[in-house]
PDB file of C-alpha atoms in Angstrom:
ATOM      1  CA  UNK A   1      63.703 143.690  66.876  1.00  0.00           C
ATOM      2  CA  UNK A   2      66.983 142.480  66.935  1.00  0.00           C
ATOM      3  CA  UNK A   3      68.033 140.846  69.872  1.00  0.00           C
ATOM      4  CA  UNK A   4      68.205 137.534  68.805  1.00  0.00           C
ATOM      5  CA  UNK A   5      71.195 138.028  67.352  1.00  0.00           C
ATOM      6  CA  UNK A   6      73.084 134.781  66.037  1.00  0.00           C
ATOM      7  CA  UNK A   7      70.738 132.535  67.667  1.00  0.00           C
ATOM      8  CA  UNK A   8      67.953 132.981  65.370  1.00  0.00           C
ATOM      9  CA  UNK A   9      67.338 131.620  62.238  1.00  0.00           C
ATOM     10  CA  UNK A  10      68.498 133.808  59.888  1.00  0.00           C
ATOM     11  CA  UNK A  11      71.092 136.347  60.822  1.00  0.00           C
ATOM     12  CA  UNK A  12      72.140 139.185  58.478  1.00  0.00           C
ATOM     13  CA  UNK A  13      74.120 141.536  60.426  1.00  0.00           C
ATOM     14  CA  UNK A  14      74.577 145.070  59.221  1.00  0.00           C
ATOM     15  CA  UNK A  15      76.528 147.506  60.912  1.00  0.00           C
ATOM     16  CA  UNK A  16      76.326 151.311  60.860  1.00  0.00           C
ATOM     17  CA  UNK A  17      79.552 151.678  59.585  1.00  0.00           C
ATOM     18  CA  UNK A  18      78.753 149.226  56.556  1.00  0.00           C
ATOM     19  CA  UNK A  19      76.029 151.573  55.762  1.00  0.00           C
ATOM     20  CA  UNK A  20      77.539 154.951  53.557  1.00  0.00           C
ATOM     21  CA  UNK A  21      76.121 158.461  54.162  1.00  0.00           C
ATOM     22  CA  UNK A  22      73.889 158.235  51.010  1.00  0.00           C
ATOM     23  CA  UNK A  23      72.393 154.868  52.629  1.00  0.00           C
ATOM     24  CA  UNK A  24      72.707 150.861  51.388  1.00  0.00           C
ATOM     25  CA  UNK A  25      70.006 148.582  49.582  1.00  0.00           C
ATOM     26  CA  UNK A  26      69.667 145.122  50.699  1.00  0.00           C
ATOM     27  CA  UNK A  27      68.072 142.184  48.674  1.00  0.00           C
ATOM     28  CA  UNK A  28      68.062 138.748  50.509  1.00  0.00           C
ATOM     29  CA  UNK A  29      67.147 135.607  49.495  1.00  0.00           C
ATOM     30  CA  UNK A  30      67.320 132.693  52.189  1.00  0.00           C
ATOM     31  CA  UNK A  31      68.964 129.776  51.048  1.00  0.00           C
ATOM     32  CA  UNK A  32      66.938 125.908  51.670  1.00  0.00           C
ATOM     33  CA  UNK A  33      68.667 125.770  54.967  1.00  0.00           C
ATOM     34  CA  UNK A  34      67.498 128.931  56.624  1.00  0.00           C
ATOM     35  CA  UNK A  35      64.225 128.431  54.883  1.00  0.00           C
ATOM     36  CA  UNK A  36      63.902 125.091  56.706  1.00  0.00           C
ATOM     37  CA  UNK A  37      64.735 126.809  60.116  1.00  0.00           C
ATOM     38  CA  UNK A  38      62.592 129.746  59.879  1.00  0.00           C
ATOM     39  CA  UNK A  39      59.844 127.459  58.690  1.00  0.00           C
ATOM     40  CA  UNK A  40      60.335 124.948  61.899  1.00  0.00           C
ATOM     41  CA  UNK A  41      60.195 128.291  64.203  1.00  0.00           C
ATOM     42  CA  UNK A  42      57.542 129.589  62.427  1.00  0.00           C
ATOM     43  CA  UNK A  43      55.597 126.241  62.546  1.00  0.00           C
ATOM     44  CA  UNK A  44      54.868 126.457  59.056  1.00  0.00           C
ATOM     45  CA  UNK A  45      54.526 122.881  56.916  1.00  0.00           C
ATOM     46  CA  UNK A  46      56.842 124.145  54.036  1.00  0.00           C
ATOM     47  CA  UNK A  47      58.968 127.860  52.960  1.00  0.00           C
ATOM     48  CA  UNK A  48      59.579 127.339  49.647  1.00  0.00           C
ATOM     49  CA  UNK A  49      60.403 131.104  48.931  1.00  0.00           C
ATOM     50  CA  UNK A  50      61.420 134.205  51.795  1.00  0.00           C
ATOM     51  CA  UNK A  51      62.891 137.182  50.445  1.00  0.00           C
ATOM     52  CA  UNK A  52      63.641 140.943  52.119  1.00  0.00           C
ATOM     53  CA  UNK A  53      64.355 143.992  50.132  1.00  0.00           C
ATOM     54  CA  UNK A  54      65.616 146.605  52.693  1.00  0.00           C
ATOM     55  CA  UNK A  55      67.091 150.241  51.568  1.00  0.00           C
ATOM     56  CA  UNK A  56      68.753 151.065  54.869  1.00  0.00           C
ATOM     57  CA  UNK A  57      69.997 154.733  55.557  1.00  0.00           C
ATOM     58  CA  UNK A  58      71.547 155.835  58.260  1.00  0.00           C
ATOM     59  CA  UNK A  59      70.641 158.345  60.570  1.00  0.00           C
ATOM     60  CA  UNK A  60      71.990 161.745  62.244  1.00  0.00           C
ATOM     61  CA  UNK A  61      72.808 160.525  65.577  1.00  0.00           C
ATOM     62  CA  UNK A  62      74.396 157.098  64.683  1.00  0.00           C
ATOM     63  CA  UNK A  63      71.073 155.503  64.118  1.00  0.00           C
ATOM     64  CA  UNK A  64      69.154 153.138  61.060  1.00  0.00           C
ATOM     65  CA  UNK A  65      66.324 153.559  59.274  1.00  0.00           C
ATOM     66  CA  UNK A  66      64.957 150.094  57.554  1.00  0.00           C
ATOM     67  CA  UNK A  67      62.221 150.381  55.076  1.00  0.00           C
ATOM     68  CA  UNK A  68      60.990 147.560  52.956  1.00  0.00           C
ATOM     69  CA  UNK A  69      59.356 144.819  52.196  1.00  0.00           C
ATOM     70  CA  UNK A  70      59.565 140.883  53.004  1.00  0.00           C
ATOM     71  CA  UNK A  71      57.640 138.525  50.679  1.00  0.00           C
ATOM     72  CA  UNK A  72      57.563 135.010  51.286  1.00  0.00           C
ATOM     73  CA  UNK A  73      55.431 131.638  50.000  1.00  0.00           C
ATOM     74  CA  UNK A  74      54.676 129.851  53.334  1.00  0.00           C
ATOM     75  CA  UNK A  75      52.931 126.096  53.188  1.00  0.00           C
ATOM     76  CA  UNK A  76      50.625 125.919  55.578  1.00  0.00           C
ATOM     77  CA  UNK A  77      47.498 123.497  56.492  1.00  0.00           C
ATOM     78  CA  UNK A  78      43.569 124.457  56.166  1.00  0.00           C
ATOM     79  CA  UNK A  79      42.073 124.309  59.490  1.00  0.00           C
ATOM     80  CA  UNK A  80      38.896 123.408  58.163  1.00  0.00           C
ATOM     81  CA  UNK A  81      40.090 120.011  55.715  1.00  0.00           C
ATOM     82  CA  UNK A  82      43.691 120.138  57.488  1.00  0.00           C
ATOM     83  CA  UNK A  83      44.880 119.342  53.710  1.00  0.00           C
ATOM     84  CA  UNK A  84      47.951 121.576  52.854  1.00  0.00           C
ATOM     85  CA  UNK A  85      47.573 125.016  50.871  1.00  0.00           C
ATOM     86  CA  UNK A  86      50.206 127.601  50.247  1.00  0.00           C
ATOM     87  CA  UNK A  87      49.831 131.070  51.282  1.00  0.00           C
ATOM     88  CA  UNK A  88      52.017 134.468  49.888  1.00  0.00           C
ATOM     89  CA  UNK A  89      53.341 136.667  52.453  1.00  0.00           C
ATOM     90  CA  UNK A  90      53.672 140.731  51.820  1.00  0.00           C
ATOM     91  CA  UNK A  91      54.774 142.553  54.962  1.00  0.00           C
ATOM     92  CA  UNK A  92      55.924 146.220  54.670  1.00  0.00           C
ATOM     93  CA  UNK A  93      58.619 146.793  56.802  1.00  0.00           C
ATOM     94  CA  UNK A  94      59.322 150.853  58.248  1.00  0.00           C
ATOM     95  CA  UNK A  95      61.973 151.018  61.712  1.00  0.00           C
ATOM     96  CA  UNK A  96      63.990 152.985  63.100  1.00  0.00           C
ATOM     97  CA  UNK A  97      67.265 152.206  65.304  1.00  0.00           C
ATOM     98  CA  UNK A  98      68.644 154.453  67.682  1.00  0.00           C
ATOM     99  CA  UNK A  99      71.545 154.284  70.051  1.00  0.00           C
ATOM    100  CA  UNK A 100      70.881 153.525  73.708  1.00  0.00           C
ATOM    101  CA  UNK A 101      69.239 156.544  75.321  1.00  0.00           C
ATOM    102  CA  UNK A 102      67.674 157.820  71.986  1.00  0.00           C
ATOM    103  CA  UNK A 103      65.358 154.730  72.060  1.00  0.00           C
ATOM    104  CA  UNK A 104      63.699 156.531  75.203  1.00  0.00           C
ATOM    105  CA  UNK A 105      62.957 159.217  72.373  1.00  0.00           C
ATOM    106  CA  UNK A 106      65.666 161.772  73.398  1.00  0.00           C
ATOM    107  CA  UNK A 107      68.807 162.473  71.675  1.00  0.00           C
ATOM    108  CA  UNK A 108      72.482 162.725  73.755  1.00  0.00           C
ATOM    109  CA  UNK A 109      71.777 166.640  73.801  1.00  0.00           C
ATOM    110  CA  UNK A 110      68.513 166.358  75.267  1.00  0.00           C
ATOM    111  CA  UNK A 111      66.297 167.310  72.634  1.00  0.00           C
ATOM    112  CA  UNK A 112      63.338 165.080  71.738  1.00  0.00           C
ATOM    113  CA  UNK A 113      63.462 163.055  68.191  1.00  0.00           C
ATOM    114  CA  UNK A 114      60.730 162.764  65.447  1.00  0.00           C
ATOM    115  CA  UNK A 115      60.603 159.546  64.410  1.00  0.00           C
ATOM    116  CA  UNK A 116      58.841 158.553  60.928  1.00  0.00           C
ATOM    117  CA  UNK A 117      57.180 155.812  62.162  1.00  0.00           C
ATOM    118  CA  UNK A 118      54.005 154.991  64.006  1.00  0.00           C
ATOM    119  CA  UNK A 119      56.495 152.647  66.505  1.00  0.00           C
ATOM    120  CA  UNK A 120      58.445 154.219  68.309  1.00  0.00           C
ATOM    121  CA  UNK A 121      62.145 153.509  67.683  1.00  0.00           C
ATOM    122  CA  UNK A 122      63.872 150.279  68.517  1.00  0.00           C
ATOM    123  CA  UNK A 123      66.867 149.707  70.376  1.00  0.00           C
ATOM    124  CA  UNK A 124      70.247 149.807  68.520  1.00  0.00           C
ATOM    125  CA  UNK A 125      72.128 146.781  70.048  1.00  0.00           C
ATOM    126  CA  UNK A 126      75.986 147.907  69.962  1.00  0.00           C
ATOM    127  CA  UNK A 127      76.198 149.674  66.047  1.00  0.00           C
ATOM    128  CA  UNK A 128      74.525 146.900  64.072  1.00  0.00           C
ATOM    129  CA  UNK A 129      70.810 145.652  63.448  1.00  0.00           C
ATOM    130  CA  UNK A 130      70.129 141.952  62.107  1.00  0.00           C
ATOM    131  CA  UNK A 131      68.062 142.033  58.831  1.00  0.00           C
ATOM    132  CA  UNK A 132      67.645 138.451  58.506  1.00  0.00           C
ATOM    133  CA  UNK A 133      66.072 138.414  62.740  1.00  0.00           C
ATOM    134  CA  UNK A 134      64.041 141.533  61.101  1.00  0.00           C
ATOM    135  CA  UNK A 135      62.806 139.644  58.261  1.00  0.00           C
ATOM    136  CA  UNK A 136      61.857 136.275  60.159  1.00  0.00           C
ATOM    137  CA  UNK A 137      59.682 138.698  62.522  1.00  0.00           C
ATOM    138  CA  UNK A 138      57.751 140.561  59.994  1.00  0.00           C
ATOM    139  CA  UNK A 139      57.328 137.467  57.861  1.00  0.00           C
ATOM    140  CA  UNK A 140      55.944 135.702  61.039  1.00  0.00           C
ATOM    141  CA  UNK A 141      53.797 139.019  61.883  1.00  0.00           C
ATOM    142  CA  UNK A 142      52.270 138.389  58.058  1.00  0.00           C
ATOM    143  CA  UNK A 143      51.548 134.878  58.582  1.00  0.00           C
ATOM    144  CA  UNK A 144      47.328 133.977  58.484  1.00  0.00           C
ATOM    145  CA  UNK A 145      46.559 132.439  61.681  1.00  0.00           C
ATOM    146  CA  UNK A 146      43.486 130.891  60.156  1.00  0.00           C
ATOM    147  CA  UNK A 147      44.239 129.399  57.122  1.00  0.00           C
ATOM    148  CA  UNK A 148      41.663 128.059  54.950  1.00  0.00           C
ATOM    149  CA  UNK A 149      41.369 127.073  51.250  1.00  0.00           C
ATOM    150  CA  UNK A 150      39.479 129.249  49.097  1.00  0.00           C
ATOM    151  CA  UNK A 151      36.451 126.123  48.910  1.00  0.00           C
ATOM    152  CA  UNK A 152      36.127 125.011  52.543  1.00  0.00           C
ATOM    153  CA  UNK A 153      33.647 125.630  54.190  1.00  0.00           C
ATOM    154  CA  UNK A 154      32.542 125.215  58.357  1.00  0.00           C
ATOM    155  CA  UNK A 155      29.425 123.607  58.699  1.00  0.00           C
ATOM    156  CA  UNK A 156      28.976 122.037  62.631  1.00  0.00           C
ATOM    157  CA  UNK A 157      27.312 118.585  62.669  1.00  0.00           C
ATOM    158  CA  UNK A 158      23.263 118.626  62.666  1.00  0.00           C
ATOM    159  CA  UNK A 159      21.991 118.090  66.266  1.00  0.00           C
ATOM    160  CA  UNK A 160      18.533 116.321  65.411  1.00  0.00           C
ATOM    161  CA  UNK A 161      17.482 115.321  69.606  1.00  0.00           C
ATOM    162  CA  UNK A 162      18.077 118.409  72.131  1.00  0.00           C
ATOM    163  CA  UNK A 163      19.020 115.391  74.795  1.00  0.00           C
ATOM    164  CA  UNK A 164      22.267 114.979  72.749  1.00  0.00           C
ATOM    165  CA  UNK A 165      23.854 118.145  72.982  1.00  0.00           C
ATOM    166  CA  UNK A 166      27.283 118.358  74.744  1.00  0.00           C
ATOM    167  CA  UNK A 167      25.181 120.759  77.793  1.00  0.00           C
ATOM    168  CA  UNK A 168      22.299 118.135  77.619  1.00  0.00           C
ATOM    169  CA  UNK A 169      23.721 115.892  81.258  1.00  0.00           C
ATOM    170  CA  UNK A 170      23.988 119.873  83.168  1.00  0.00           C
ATOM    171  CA  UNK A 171      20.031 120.689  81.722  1.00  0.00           C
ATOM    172  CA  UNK A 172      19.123 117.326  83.555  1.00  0.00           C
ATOM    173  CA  UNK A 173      21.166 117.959  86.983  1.00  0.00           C
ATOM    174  CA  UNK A 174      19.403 121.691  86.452  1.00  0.00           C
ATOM    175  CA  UNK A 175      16.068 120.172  86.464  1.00  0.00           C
ATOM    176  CA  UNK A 176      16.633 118.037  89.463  1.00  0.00           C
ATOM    177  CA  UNK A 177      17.796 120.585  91.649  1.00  0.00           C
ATOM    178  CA  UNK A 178      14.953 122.776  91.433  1.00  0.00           C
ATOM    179  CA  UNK A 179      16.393 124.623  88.535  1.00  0.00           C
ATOM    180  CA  UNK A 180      13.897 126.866  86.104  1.00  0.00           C
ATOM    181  CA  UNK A 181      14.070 125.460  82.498  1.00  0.00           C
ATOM    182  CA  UNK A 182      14.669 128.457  79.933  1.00  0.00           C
TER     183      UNK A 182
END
């Protein structure tokens, strides 16, 4: 989850060591400018709103756990009238980080880890974890696809002749090369 390090949008570095024994909340609000890059890699229209509450607590063997939430208002277009809507975003967020060889699921003394997830752990990447790459992922893993105001409706074009249909030229060729017609 983490290994796009500076590079991506929004980058909120958080190292073990920043994290005490009793564990650290986080509440981050992206300014316009991050907003405006997360939105162009997220190929949303607009972001006028992306917030991340994390409570992060560290772990026995030198590891993370992130729980929270991300909640964002993304702008978006309807793919049936293409006219622009906005959408609200409300992922839960629930990782674990573990050093190195933990992430295979065993700990430095060779005895397997139970992990409170249903992933299995991710990768710790040196001793810190990016909350801002975390939050850009989850918000894009909350985004709808399919977006479509509340009042549009599909309805494909009336085909009054059979000829016209878009297969009408292959029922022809069909029929002139001894083709059955079903």
């Amino acid at each position: 989850m983490n290994e796009r390090g500076p590079a991506g949008p929004w980058s909120v570095p958080v190292s073990v060591h920043d994290v005490p024994a009793s564990g650290r909340r986080f509440e981050l609000a992206a300014d316009e400018a991050t907003r405006a890059a997360v939105a162009k890699s997220a190929d949303l229209r607009a972001l006028p709103r992306l917030k991340a509450t994390f409570d992060v607590t560290r772990l026995d063997r030198g590891g993370l756990h992130v729980e929270g939430c991300v909640s964002a208002t993304v702008g978006q277009l309807c793919v049936v009238t293409l006219d622009p809507l906005e959408n609200e975003v409300e992922e839960p967020v629930d990782l674990i980080f573990v050093p190195g060889a933990a992430a295979a699921g065993v700990a430095p003394g060779g005895e397997a880890l139970s992990v409170a997830t249903d992933e299995g752990p991710e990768p710790l990447r040196g001793d810190t974890v990016d909350l801002g790459a975390i939050a850009t992922e989850f918000l894009i893993l909350g985004i709808d696809l399919y977006p479509r105001k509340p009042e549009a409706v599909f309805e494909s074009p009336a085909i009054e002749d059979k000829s016209e249909h878009p297969f009408a030229a292959l029922g022809a060729l069909r029929k002139g090369q001894g083709g059955r017609d079903e």
